[in-house]
PDB file of C-alpha atoms and ligand atoms in Angstrom:
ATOM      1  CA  UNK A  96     -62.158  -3.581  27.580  1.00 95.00           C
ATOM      2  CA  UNK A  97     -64.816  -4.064  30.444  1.00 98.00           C
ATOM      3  CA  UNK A  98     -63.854  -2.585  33.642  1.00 98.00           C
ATOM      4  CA  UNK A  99     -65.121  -4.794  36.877  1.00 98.00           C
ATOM      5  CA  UNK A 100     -64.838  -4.766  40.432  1.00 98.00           C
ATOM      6  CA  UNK A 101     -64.073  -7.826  42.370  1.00 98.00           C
ATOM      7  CA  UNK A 102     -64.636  -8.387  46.115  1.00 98.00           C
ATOM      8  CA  UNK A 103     -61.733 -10.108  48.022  1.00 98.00           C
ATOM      9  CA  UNK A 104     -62.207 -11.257  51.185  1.00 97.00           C
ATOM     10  CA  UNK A 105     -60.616 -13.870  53.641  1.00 95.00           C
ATOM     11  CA  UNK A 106     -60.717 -15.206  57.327  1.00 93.00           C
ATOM     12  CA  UNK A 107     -58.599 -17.747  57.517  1.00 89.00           C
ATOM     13  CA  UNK A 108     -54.923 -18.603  56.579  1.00 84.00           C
ATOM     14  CA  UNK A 109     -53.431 -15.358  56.896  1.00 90.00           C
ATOM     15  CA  UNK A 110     -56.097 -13.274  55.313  1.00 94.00           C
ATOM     16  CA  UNK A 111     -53.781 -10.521  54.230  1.00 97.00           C
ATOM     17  CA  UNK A 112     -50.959 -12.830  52.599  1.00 95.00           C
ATOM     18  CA  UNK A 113     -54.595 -14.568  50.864  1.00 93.00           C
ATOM     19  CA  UNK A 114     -55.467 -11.097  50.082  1.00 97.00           C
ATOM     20  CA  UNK A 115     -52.053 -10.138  48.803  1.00 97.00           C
ATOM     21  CA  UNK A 116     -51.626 -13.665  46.652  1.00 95.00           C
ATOM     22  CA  UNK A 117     -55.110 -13.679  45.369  1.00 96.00           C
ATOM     23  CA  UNK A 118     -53.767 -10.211  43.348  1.00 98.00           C
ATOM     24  CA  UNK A 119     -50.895 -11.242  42.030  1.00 97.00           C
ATOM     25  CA  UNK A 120     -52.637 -14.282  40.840  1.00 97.00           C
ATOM     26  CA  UNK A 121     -55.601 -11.755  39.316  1.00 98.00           C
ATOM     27  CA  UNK A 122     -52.957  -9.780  37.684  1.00 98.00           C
ATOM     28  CA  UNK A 123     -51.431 -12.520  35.611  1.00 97.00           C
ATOM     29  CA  UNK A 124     -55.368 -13.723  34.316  1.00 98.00           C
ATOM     30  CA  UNK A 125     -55.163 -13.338  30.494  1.00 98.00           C
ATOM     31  CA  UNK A 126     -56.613 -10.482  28.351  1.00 98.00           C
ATOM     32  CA  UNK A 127     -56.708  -8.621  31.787  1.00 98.00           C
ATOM     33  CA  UNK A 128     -54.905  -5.782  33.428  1.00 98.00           C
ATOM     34  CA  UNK A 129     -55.175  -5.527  37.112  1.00 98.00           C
ATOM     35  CA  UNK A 130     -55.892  -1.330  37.635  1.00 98.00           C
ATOM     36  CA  UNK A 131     -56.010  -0.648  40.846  1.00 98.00           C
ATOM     37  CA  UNK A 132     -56.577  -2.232  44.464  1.00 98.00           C
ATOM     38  CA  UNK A 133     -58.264  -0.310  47.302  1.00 98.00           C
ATOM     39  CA  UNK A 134     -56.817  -0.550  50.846  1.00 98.00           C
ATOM     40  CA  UNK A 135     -57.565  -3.607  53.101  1.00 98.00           C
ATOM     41  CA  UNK A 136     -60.108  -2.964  56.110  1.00 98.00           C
ATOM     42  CA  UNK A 137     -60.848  -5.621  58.945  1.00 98.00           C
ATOM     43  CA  UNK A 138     -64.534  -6.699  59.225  1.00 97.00           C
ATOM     44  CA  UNK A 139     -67.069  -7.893  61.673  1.00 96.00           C
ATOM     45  CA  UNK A 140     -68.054 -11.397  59.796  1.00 94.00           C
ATOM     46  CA  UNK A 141     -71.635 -10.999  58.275  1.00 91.00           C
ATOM     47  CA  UNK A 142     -73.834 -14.091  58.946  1.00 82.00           C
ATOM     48  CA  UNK A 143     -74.465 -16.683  60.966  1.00 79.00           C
ATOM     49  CA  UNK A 144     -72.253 -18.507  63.463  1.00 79.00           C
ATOM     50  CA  UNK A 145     -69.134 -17.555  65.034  1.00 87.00           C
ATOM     51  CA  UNK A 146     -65.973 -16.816  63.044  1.00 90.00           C
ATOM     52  CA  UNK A 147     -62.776 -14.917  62.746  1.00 93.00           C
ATOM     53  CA  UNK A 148     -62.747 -11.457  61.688  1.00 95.00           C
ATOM     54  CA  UNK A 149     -62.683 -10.878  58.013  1.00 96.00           C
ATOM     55  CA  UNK A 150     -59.989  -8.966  55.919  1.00 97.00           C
ATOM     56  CA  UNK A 151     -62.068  -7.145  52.864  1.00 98.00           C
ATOM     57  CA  UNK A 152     -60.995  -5.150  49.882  1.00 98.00           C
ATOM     58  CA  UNK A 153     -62.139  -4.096  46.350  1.00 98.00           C
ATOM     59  CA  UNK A 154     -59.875  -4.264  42.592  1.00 98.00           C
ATOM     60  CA  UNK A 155     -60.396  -2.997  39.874  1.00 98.00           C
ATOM     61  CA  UNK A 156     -59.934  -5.036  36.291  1.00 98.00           C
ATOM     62  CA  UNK A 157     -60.038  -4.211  33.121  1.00 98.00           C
ATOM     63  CA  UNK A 158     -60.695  -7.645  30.926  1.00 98.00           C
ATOM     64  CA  UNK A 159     -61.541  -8.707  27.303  1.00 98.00           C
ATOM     65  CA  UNK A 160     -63.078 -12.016  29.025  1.00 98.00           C
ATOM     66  CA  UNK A 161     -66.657 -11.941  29.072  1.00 97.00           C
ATOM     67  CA  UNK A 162     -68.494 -12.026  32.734  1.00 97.00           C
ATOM     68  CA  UNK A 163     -68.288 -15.979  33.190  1.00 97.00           C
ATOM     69  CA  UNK A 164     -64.650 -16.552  31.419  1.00 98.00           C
ATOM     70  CA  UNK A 165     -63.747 -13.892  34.088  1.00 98.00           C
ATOM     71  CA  UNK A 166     -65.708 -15.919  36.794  1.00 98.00           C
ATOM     72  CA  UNK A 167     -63.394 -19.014  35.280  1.00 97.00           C
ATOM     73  CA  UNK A 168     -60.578 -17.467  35.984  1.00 98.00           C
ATOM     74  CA  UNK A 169     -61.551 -16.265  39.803  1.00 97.00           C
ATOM     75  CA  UNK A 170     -62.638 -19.633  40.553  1.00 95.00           C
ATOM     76  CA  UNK A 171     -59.495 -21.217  39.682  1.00 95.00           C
ATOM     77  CA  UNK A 172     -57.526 -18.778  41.548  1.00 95.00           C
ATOM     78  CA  UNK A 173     -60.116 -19.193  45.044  1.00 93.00           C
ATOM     79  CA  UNK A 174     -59.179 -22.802  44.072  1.00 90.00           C
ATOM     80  CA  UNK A 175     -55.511 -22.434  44.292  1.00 89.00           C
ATOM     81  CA  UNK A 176     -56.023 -20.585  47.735  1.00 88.00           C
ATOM     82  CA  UNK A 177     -57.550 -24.151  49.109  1.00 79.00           C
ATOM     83  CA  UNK A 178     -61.068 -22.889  49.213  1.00 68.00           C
ATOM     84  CA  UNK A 179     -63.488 -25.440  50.088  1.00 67.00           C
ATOM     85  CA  UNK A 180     -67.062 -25.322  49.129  1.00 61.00           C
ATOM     86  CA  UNK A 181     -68.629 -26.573  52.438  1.00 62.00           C
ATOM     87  CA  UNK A 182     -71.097 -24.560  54.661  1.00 62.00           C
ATOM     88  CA  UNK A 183     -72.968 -22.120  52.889  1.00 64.00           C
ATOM     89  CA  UNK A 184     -71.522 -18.454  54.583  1.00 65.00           C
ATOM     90  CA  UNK A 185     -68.881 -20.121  56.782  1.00 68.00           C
ATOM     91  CA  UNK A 186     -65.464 -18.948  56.816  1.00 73.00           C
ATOM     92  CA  UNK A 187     -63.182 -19.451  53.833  1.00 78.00           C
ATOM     93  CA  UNK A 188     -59.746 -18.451  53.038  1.00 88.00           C
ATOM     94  CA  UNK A 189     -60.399 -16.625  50.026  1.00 93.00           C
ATOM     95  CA  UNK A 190     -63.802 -15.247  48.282  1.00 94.00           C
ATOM     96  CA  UNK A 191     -63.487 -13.456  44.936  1.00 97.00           C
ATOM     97  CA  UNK A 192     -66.855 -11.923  44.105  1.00 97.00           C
ATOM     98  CA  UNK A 193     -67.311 -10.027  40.950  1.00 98.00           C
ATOM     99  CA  UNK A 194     -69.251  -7.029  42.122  1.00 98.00           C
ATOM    100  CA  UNK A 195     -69.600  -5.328  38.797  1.00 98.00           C
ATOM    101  CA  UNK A 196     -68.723  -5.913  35.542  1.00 98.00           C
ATOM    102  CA  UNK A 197     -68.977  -2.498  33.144  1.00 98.00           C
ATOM    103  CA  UNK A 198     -72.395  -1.308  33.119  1.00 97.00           C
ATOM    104  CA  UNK A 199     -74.019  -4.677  32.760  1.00 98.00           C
ATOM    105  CA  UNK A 200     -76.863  -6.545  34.700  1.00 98.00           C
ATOM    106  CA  UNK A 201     -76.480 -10.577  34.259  1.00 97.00           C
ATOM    107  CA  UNK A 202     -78.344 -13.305  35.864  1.00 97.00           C
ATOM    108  CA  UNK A 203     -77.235 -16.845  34.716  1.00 95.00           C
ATOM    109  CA  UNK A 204     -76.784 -19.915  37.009  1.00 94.00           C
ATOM    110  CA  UNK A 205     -73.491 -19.156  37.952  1.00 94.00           C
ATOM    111  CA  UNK A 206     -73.566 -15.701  37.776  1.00 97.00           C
ATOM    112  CA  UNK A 207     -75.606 -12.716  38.875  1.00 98.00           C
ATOM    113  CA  UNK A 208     -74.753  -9.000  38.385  1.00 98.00           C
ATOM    114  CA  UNK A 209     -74.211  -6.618  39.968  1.00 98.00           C
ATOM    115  CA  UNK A 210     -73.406  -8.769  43.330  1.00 98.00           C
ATOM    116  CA  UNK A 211     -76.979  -8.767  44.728  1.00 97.00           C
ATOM    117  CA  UNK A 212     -75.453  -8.219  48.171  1.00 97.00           C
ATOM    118  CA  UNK A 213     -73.562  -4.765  47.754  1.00 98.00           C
ATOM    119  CA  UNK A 214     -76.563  -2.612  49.327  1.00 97.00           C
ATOM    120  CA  UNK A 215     -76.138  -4.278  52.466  1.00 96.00           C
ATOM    121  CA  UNK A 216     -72.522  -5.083  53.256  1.00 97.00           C
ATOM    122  CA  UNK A 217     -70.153  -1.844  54.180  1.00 97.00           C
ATOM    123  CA  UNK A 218     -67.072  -3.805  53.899  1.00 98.00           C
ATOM    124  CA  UNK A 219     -67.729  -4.083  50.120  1.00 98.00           C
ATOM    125  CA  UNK A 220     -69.254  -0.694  49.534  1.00 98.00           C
ATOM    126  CA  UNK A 221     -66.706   1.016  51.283  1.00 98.00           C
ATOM    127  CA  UNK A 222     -63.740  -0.128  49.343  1.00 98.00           C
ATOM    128  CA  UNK A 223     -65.739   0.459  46.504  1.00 98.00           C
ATOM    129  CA  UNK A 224     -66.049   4.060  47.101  1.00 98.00           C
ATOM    130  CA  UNK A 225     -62.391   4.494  47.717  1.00 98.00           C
ATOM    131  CA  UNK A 226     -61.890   3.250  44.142  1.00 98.00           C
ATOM    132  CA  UNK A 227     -65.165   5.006  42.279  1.00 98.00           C
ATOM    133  CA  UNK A 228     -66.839   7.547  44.467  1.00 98.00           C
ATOM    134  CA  UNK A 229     -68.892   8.576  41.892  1.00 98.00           C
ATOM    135  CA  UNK A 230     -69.834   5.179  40.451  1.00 98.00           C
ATOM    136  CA  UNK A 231     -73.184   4.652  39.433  1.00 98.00           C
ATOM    137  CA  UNK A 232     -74.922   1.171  39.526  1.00 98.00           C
ATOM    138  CA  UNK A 233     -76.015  -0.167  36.228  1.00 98.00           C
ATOM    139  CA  UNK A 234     -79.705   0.926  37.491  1.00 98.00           C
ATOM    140  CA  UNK A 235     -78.477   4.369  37.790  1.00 98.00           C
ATOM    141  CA  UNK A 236     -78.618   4.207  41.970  1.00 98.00           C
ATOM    142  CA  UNK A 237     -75.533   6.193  42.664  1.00 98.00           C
ATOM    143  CA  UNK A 238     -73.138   4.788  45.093  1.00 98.00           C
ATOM    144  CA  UNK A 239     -73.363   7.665  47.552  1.00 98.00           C
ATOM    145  CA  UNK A 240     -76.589   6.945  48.177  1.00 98.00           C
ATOM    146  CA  UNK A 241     -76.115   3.181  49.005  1.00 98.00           C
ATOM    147  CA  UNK A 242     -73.620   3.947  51.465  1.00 97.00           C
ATOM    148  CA  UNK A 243     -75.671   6.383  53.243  1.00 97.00           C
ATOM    149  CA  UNK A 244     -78.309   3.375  53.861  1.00 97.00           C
ATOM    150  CA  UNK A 245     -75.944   0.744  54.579  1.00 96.00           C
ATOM    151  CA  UNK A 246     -76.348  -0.946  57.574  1.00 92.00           C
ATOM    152  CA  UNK A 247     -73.349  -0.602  59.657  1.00 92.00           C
ATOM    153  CA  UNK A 248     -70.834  -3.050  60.692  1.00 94.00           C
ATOM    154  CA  UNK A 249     -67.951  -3.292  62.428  1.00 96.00           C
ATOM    155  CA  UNK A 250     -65.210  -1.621  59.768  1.00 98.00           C
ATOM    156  CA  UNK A 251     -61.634  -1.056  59.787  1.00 98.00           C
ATOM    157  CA  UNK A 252     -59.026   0.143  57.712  1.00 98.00           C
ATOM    158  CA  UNK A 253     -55.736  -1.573  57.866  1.00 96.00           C
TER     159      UNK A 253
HETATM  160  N1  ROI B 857     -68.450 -11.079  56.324  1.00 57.42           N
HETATM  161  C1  ROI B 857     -67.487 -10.159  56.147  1.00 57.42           C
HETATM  162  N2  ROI B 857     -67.277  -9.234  57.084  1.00 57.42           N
HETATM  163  N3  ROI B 857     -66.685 -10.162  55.032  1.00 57.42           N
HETATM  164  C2  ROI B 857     -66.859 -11.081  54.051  1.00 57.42           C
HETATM  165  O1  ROI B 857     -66.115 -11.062  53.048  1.00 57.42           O
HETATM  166  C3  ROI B 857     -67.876 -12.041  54.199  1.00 57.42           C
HETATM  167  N4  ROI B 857     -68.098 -12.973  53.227  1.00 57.42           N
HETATM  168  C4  ROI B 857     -69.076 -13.859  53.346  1.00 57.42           C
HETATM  169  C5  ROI B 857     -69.988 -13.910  54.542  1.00 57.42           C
HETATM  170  C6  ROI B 857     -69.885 -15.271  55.190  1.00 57.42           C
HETATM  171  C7  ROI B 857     -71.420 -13.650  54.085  1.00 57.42           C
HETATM  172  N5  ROI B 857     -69.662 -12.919  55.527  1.00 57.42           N
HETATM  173  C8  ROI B 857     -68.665 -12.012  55.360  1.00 57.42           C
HETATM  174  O2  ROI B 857     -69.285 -14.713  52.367  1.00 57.42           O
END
């Protein structure tokens, strides 16, 4: 078993109820055992343009997939959630990001781990360390220490 971390996030449609549905739908994804969820937070949207306030949290999986049958698998689900591939960093109604996936660093065209965008985005780093405060990146930065040089952002915990 490979234990991951997925990003959820949503700002539109009722992020929560996306948030909530997105992990019941993650929980029923074969060979996999949904562990754990962190709490929601509220976040000031990262990027450019103006758009709704995002709702951002972390889960944990354990799978037997490998990295891109797992990526299957989250696709289909941000499918199912109406997500529409259309401007690059514009709001969606569902995201599913795999963050981490066990101790492994993967770069293939669909896929690249760990998420290169965890050093700079609280809203994923600090759900994170709800769920592993002592995690250590495959690279052996600890986790700690990318929080303490996050930028910060607008952050909230539901
Ligand atoms: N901003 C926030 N706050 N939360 C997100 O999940 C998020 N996702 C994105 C972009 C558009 C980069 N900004 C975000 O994909």
């Amino acid at each position: 078993m490979t234990r991951c971390y997925i990003g959820l996030g949503s700002n539109l449609a009722d992020p929560v109820g996306q948030l909530r549905s997105a992990l019941d739908a993650m929980a029923q994804i074969a060979r996999t055992r949904l562990a754990e969820c962190s709490p929601f937070y509220t976040s000031a949207p990262v990027g450019p343009g103006e758009q709704p306030d995002y709702v951002n949290a972390v889960a944990e999986l354990e799978t037997d997939l490998g990295a891109e049958a797992l990526l299957d698998a989250l696709q289909a689900i941000e499918n199912a959630h109406g997500r529409e591939r259309t401007v690059r960093w514009g709001a969606r109604t569902l995201d599913l990001d795999v963050l981490l996936f066990g101790n492994q660093t993967l770069a293939t065209e669909r896929l690249e781990v760990p998420h290169p965008r965890i050093p700079e985005r609280n809203f994923v780093l600090v759900p994170l360390a709800d769920l592993a405060p002592d995690l250590v990146m495959p690279d052996g930065t600890p986790l700690r220490d990318l929080l303490e040089q996050c930028p910060a952002n607008r952050l909230h915990r539901l």
